[in-house]
Coordinates of C-alpha atoms and ligand atoms in Angstrom, one line a residue:
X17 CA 32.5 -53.8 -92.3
X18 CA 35.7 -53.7 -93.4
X19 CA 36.2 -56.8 -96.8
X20 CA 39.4 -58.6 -96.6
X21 CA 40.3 -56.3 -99.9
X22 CA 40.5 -53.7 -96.6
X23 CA 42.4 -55.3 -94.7
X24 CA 45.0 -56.1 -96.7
X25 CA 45.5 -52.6 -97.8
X26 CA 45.4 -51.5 -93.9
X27 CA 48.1 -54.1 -92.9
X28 CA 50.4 -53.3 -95.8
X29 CA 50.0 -49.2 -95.0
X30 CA 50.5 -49.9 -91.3
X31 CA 53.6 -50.7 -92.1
X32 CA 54.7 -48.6 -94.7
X33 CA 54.0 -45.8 -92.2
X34 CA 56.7 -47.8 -90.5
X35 CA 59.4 -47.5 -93.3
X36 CA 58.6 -50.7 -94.4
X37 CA 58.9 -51.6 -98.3
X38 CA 55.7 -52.7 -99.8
X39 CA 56.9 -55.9 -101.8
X40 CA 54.8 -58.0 -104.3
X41 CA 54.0 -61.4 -103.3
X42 CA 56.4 -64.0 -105.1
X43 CA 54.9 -66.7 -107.3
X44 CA 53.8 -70.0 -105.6
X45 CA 56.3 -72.0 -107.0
X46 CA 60.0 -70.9 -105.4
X47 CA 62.7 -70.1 -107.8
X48 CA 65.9 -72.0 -107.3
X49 CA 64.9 -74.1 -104.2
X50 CA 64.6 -77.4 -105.0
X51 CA 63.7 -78.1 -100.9
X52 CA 60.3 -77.0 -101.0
X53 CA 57.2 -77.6 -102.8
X54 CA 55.1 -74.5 -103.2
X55 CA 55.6 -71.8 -100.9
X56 CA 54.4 -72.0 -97.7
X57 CA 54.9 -68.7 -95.9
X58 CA 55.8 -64.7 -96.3
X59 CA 59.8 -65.3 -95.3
X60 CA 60.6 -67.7 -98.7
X61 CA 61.2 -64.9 -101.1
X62 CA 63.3 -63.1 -98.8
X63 CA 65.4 -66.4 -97.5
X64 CA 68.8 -65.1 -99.1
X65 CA 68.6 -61.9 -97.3
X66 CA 68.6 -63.2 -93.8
X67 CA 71.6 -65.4 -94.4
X68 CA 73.2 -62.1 -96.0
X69 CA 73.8 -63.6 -99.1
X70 CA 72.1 -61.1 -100.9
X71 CA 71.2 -57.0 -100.2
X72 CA 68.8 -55.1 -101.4
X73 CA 67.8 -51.4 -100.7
X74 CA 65.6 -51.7 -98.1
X75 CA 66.0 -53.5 -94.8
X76 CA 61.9 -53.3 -94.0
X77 CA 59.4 -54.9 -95.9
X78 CA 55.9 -55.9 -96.2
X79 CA 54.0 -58.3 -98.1
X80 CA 50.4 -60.2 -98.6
X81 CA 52.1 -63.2 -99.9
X82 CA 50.2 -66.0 -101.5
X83 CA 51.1 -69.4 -99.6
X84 CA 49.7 -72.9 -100.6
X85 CA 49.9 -75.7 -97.8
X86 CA 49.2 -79.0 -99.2
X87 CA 52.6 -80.8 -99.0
X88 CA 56.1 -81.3 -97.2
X89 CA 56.6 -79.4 -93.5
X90 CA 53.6 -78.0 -93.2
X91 CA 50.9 -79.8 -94.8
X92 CA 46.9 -78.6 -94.3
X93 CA 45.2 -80.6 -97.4
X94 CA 43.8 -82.9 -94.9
X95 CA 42.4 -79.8 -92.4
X96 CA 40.0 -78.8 -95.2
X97 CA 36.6 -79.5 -94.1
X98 CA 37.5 -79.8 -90.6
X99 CA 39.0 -76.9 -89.3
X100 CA 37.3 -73.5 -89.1
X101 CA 40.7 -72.0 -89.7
X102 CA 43.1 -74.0 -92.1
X103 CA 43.0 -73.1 -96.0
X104 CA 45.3 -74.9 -98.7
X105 CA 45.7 -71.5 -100.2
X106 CA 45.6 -68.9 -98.1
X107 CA 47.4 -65.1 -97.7
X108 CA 50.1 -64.6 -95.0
X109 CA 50.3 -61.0 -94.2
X110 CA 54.1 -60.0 -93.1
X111 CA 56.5 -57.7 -92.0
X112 CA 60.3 -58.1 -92.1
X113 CA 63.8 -56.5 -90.6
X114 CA 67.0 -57.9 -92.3
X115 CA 68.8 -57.0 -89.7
X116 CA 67.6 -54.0 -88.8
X117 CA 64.9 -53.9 -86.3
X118 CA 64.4 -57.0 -83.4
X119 CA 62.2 -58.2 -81.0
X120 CA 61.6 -55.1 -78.6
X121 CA 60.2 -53.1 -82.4
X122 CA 58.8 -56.1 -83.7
X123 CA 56.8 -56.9 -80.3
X124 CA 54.9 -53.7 -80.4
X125 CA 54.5 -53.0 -84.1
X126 CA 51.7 -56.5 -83.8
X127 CA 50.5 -55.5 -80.4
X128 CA 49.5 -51.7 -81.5
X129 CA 48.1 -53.3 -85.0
X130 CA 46.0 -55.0 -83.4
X131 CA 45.2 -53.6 -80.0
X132 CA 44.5 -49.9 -81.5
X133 CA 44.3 -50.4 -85.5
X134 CA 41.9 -52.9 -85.6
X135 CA 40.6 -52.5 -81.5
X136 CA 40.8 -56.0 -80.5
X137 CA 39.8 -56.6 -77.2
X138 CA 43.4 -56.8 -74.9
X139 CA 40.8 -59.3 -72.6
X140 CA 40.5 -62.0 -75.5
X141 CA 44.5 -62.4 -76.7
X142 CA 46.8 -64.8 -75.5
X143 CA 50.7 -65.2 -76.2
X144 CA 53.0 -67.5 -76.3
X145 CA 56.9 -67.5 -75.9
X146 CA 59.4 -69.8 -76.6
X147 CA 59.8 -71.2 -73.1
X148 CA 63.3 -69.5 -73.1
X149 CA 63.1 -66.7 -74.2
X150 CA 62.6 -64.7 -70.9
X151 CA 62.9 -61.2 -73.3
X152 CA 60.0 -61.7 -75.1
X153 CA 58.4 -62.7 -72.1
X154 CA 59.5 -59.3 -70.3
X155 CA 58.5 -56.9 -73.8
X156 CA 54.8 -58.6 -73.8
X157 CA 54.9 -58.0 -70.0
X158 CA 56.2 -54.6 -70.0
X159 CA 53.0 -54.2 -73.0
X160 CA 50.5 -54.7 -70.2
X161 CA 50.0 -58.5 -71.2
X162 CA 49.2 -60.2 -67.6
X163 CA 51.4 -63.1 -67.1
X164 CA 49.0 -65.9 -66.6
X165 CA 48.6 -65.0 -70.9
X166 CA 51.9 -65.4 -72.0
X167 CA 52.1 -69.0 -72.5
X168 CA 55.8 -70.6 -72.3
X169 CA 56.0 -73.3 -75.1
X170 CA 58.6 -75.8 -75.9
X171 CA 57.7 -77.4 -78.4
X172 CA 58.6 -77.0 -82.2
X173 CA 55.1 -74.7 -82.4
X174 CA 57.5 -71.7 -80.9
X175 CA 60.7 -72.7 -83.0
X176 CA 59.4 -71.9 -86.7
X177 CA 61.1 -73.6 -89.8
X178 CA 60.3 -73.3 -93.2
X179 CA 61.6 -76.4 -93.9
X180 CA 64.3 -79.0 -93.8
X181 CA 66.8 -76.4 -94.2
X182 CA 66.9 -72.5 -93.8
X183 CA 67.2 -69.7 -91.5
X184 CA 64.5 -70.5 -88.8
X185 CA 64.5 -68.9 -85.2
X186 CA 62.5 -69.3 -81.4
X187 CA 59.0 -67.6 -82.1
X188 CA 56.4 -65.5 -80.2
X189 CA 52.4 -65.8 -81.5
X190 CA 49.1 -64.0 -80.8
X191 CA 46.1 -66.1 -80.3
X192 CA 42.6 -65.1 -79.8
X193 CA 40.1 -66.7 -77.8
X194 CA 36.3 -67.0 -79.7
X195 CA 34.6 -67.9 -76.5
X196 CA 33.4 -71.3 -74.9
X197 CA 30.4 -72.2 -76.8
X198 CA 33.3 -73.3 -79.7
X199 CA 36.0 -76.5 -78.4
X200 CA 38.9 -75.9 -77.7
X201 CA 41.7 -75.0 -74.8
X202 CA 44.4 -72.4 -74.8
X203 CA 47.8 -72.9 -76.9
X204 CA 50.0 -75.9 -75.3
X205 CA 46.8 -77.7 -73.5
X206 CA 45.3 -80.9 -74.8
X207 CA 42.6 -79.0 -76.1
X208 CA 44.5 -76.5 -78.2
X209 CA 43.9 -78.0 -82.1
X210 CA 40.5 -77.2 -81.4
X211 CA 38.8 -73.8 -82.7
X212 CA 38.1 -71.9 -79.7
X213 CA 41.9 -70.4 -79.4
X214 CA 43.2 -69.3 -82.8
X215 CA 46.7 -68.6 -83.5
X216 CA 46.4 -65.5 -85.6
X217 CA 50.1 -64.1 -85.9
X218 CA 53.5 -65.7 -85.4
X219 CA 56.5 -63.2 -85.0
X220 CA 59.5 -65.0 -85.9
X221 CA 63.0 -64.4 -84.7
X222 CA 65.1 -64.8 -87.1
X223 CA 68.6 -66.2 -85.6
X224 CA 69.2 -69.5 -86.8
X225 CA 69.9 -71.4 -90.0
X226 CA 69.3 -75.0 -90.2
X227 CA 71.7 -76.9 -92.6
X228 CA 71.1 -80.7 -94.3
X229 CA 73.5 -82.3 -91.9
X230 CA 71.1 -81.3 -89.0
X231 CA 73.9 -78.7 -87.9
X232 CA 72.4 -75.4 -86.9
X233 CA 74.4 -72.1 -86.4
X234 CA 73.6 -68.9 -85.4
X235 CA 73.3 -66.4 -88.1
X236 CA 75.4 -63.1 -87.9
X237 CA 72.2 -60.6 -88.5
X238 CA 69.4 -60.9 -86.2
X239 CA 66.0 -60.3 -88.3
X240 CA 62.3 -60.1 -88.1
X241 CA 60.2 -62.8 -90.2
X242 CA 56.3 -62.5 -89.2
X243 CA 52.9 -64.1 -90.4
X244 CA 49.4 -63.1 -90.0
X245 CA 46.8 -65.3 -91.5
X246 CA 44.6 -62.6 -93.1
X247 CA 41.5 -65.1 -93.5
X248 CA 42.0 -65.3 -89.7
X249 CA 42.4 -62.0 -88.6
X250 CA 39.5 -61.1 -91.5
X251 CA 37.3 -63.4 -90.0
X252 CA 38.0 -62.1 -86.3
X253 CA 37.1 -58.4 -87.5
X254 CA 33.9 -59.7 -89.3
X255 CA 32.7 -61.3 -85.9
X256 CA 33.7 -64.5 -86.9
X257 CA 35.6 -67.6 -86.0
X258 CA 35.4 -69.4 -89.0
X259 CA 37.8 -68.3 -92.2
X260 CA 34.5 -69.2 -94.1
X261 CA 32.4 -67.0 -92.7
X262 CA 34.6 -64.0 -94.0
X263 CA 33.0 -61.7 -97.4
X264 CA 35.7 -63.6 -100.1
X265 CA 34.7 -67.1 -98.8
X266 CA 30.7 -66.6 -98.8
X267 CA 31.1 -65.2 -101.8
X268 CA 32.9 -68.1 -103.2
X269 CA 30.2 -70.6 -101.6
X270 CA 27.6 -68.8 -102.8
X271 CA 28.8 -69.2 -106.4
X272 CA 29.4 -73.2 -105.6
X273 CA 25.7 -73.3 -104.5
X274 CA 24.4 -71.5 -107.4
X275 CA 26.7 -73.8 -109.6
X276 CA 25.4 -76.9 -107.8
X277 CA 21.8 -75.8 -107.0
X278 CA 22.7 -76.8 -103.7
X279 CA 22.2 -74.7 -100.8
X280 CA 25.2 -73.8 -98.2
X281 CA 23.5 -75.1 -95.5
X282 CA 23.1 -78.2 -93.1
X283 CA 25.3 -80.8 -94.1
X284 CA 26.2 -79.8 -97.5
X285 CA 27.7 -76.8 -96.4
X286 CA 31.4 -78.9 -96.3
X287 CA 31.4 -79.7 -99.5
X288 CA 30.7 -76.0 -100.9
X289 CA 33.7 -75.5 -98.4
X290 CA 35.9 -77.9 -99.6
X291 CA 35.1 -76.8 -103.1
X292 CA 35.8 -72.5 -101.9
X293 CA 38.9 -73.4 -100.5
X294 CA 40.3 -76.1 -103.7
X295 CA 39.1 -73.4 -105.9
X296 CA 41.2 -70.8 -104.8
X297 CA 44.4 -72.9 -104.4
X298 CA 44.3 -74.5 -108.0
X299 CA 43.3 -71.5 -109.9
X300 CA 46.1 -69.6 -108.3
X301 CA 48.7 -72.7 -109.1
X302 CA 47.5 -72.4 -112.7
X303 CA 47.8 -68.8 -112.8
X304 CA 51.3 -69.5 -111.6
X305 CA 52.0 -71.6 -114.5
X306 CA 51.6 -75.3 -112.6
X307 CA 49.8 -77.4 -114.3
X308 CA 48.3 -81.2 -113.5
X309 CA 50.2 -83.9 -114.1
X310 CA 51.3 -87.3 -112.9
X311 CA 54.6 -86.2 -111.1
X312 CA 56.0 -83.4 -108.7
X313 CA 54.1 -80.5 -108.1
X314 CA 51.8 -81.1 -111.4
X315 CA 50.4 -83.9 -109.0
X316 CA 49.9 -82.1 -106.5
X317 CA 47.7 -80.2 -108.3
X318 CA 45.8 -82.8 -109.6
X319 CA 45.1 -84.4 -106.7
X320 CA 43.3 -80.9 -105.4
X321 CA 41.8 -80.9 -108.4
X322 CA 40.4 -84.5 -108.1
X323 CA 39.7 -83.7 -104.4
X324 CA 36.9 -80.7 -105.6
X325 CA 35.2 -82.8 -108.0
X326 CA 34.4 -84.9 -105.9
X327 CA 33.0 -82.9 -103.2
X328 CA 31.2 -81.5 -106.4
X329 CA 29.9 -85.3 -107.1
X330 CA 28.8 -85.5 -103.2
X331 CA 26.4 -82.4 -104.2
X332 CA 25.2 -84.1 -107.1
X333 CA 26.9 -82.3 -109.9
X334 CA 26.1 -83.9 -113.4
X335 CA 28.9 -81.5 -115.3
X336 CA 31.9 -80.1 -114.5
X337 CA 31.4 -77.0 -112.0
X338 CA 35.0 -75.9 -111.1
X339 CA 35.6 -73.8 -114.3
X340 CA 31.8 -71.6 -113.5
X341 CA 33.3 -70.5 -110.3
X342 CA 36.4 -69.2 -111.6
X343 CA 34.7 -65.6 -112.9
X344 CA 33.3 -65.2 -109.0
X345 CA 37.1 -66.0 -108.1
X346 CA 38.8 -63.4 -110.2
X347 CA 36.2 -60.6 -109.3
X348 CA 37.3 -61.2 -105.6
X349 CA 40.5 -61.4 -106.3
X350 CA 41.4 -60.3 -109.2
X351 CA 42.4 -56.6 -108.8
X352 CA 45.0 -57.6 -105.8
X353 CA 46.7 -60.4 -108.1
X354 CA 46.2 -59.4 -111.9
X355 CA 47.9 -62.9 -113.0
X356 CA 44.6 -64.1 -111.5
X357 CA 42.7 -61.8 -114.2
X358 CA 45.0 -62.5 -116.7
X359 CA 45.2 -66.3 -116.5
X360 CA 41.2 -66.4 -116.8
X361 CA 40.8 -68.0 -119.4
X362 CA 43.7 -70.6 -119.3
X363 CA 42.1 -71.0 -115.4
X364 CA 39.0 -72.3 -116.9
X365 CA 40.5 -74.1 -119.8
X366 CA 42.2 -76.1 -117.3
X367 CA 40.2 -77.0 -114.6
X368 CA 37.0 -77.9 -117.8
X369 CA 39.6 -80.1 -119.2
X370 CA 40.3 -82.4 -115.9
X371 CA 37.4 -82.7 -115.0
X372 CA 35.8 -83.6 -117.8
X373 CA 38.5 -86.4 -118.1
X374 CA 37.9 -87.2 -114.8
X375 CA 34.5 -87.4 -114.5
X376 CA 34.4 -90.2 -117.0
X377 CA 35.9 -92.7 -114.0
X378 CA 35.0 -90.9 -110.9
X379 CA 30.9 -92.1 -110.9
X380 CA 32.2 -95.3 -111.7
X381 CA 35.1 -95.6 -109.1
X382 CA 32.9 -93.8 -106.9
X383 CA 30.4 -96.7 -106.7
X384 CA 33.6 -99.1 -106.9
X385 CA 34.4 -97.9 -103.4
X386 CA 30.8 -97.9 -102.5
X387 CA 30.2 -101.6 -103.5
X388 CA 33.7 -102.5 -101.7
X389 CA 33.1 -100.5 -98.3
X390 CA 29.3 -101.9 -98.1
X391 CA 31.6 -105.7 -98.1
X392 CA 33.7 -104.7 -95.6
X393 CA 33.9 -106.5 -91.6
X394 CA 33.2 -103.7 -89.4
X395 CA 36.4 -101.6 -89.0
X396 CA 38.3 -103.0 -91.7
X397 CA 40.6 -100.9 -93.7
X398 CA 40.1 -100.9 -97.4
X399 CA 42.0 -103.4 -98.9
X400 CA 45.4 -102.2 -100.9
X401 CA 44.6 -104.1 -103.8
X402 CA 41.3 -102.3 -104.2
X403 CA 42.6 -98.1 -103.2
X404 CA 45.3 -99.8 -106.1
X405 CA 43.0 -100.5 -108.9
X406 CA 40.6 -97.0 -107.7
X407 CA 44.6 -95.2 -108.5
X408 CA 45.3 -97.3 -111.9
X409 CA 41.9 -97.6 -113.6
X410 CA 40.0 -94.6 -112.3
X411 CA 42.6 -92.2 -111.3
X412 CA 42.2 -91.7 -108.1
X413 CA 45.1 -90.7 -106.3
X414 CA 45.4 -92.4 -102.5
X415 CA 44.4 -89.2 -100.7
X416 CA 41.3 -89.1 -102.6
X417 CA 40.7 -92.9 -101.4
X418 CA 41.2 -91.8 -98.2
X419 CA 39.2 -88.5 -97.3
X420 CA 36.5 -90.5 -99.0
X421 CA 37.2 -93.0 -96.4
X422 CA 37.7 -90.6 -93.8
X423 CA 33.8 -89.5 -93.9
X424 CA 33.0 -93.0 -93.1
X425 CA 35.9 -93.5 -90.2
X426 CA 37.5 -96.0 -92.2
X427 CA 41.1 -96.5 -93.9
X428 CA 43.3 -98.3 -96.4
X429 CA 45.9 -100.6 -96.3
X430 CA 48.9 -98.9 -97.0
X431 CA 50.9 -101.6 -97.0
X432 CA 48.7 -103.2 -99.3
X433 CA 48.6 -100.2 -101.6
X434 CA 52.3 -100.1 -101.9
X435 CA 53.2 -103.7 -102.7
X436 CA 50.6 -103.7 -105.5
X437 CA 52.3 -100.7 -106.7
X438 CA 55.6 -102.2 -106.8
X439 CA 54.0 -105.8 -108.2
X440 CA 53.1 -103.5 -111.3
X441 CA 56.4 -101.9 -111.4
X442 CA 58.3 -105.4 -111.7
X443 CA 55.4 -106.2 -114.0
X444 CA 56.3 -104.0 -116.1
X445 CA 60.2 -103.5 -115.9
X446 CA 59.7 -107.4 -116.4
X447 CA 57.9 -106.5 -119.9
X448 CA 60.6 -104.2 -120.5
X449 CA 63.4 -106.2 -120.8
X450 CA 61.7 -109.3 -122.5
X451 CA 61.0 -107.4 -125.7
X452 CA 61.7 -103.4 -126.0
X453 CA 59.0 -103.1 -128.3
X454 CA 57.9 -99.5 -128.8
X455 CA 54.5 -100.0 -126.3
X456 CA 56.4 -101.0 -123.5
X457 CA 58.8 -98.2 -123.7
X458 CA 55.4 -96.4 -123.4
X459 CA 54.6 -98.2 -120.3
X460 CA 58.4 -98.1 -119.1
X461 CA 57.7 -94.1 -119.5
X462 CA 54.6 -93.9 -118.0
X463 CA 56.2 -96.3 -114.6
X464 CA 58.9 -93.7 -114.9
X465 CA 56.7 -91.1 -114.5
X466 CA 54.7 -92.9 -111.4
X467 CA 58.4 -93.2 -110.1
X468 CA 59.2 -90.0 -109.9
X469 CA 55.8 -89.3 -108.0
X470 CA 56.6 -91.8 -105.5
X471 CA 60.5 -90.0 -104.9
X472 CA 59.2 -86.9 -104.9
X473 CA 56.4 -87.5 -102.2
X474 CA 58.4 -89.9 -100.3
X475 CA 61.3 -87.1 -99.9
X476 CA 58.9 -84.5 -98.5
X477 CA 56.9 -87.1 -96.0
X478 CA 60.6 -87.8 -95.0
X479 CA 61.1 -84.2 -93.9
X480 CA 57.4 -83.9 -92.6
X481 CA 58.1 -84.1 -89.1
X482 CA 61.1 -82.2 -88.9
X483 CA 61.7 -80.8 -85.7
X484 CA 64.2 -78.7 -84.5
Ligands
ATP530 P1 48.1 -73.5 -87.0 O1 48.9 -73.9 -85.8 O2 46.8 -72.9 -86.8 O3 48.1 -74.7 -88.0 P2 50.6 -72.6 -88.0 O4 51.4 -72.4 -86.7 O5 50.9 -73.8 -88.8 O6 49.0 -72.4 -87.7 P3 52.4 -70.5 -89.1 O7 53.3 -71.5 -89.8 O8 52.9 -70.0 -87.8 O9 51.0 -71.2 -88.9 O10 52.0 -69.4 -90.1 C1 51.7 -68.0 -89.7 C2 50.2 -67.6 -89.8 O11 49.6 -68.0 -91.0 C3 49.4 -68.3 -88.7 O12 49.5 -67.7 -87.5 C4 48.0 -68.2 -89.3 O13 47.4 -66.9 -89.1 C5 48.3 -68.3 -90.8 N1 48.1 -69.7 -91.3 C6 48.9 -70.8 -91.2 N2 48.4 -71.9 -91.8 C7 47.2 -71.5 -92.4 C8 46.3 -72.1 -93.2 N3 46.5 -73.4 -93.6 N4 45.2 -71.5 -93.6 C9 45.0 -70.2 -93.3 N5 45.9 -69.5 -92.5 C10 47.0 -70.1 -92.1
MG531 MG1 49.7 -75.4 -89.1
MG532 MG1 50.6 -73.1 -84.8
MG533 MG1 52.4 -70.8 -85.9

């Protein structure tokens, strides 16, 4: 059976055979691009080049690229643990023409991957086209792909955007159909979120770029930007529908339940998930030199962080656990990314560290909630006051609050949440000009710092549903 380490390799050779460049993945945090938040997809590295700002000496390339989705456009943090196909970190597999090769190359380079590479059944893919692009359309036809498959879609699924701004283009994408004993209903029915029909490659034409004032023009090269999820396709090749049923994932569970003494199974087998997934996209932020903090993308981190231990808490984890999975981690992944290898030991430093500040408050918040939620009329949210005090005392960031919530079919009060957040602000800006002592320019600092979170969030929620 062929690991994931395999495929990888196959993809990237595929299309080397193809006069495509074999490029290193870039690091998870962009350089220079203030719009986004961590990389999110194979094109980011290569944005310049398909606005023709900048050249380089090939016009094909390949990557694995490392993407982490837990914020701004596309944001899957709150899929974890209930998807069979959505990571946080995960590797987008890729293959691009700046300006060289288009849709009638690009079309066939997938279809032959896939149909005759890796002899996937024609009988079990769907497509879908942007519903007007009537080429695309005619190259899958002229393929053999029986029209009642390709799928005309409208929405902002088949127009792909990195972001707020960028080059961006009208998209085709594979899906593949695990059979009806798993929900779900083709791409563009009700049903589609569900698992049954999984979107495993999205071929992007690239035509468009997508400026701040909401103005769009067309770009003067037309390129190729495309995106294979290689825990999906990995998982589809091991007989699988579920990314966590692939060789890298139960190897990573399997280290969580020998951590936890918790077997993978029956209802547990979530948090060991939860826990696989967290693991890989933290120790790959660290290795990329992020690290957690109150603010920006160090918070980001730390809410991840806080995330895993407690799933590691719901398993019944008296010490920290993160840090013993790391070794599993690296021997996985290690020889594809050597910054993995190499940041081992800063890996483990860092994740030991938070949670063994963290685990001070989290039993005790933990039962906080507990006592709160067994007060609660039926259906109520949490109050703001209290999701407040879980933040300011025990460190638990809101999401945390929530997908503890979420288990339970309950929420907070948002509202609530935000106006004690601003009563402490005024609290303490009140505090601040009464005295300018030196401890509450300490509290000034650390409001600051809480400020900044709120901006930063508050400008990537803005852009979250961003449509074309
Ligand atoms: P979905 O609709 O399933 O959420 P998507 O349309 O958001 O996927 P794209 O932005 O088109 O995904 O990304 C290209 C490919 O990357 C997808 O076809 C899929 O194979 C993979 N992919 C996207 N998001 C994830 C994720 N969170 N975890 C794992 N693989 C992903
Ligand atoms: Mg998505
Ligand atoms: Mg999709
Ligand atoms: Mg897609």
């Amino acid at each position: 059976m062929a690991s994931l380490n395999d495929i990888r390799s196959t993809f990237l050779n595929y299309f080397e055979r193809e006069g495509h460049t074999i490029v290193d993945s870039s690091p998870l945090v962009p350089r220079n691009d203030p719009t986004l938040m961590f990389v999110n997809s194979g094109m980011v590295q290569f944005k310049n080049l398909f606005t023709g700002v900048e050249k380089r000496d090939y016009v094909r390339a390949t990557t694995a690229q490392k993407c982490v989705r837990a914020g701004g456009k596309h944001n899957d943090l709150d899929n974890v643990g209930y998807t069979a196909r959505h990571h946080t970190f995960f590797e987008m597999l890729g293959n691009f023409s700046f300006g060289d090769y288009f849709k009638k190359d690009a079309i066939p380079f997938a279809w032959n991957l896939i149909t005759k590479e890796f002899r996937i059944p024609k009988e079990k893919l769907y497509v879908t086209v942007y519903h007007t692009d009537d080429e695309a359309f005619n190259i899958w036809k002229s393929l053999g792909v029986p029209e009642d498959r390709i799928i005309r879609i409208a929405t902002s699924d088949n127009f792909w955007q990195m972001g707020p701004t960028g080059p961006c283009g009208p998209c085709t994408e594979i899906f593949y159909d695990h059979g009806e004993h798993i929900w779900g209903g083709p791409p563009g029915s009700p049903e589609e979120d569900g698992d049954r029909f999984i979107e495993i490659w999205n071929i992007v034409f690239m035509q468009n770029e997508q400026f701040e004032d909401g103005s769009m023009i067309d770009l003067e090269m037309q390129s190729i930007d495309t995106g294979m999820g290689l825990e999906r396709i990995g998982a589809l090749l091991q007989g699988s529908h579920d990314n966590y049923d692939t060789d890298l994932f139960k190897a990573l569970i399997e280290a969580s339940a020998h951590a936890t003494g918790v077997d993978p199974f029956g209802d547990k087998n979530v948090h060991h998930r939860v826990i696989a997934d967290h693991l890989r996209s933290t120790s790959f932020l660290i290795a990329d030199g992020v690290m957690p903090s109150n603010e920006g993308r160090g918070y980001v981190l730390r809410r991840i962080m806080r995330r895993a231990m407690r799933h590691a808490h719901l398993l019944g984890a008296k010490d920290p656990v993160m840090h013993r999975l790391v070794p599993e981690l690296v021997a996985q992944m290690g020889q594809a990314y050597p910054e993995l290898a190499r940041g081992q030991a800063m890996i483990e430093e860092t994740l030991l560290n938070e949670e063994t500040r963290f685990k001070k408050t989290l039993d005790r918040g933990l039962k906080l909630l507990d006592d709160e939620v067994s007060g609660l009329a039926e259906g109520a949210d949490l109050p703001g006051e209290t999701a407040f005090k879980l933040y300011d005392t025990y460190g638990f960031p809101l999401d945390l609050t929530q997908d503890a919530l979420r288990e339970k079919g309950l929420g907070v009060d948002q509202p609530g949440f935000d106006a004690a957040m601003e009563e402490q602000k005024a609290r303490a800006r009140a505090a601040w000009s009464g005295s300018g002592e030196a401890a509450d320019a300490t509290i000034w600092f650390d409001i600051a710092e809480e400020h900044g979170v709120t901006e930063f969030l508050g400008y990537d929620t803005e852009h979250a549903e961003g449509q074309i």
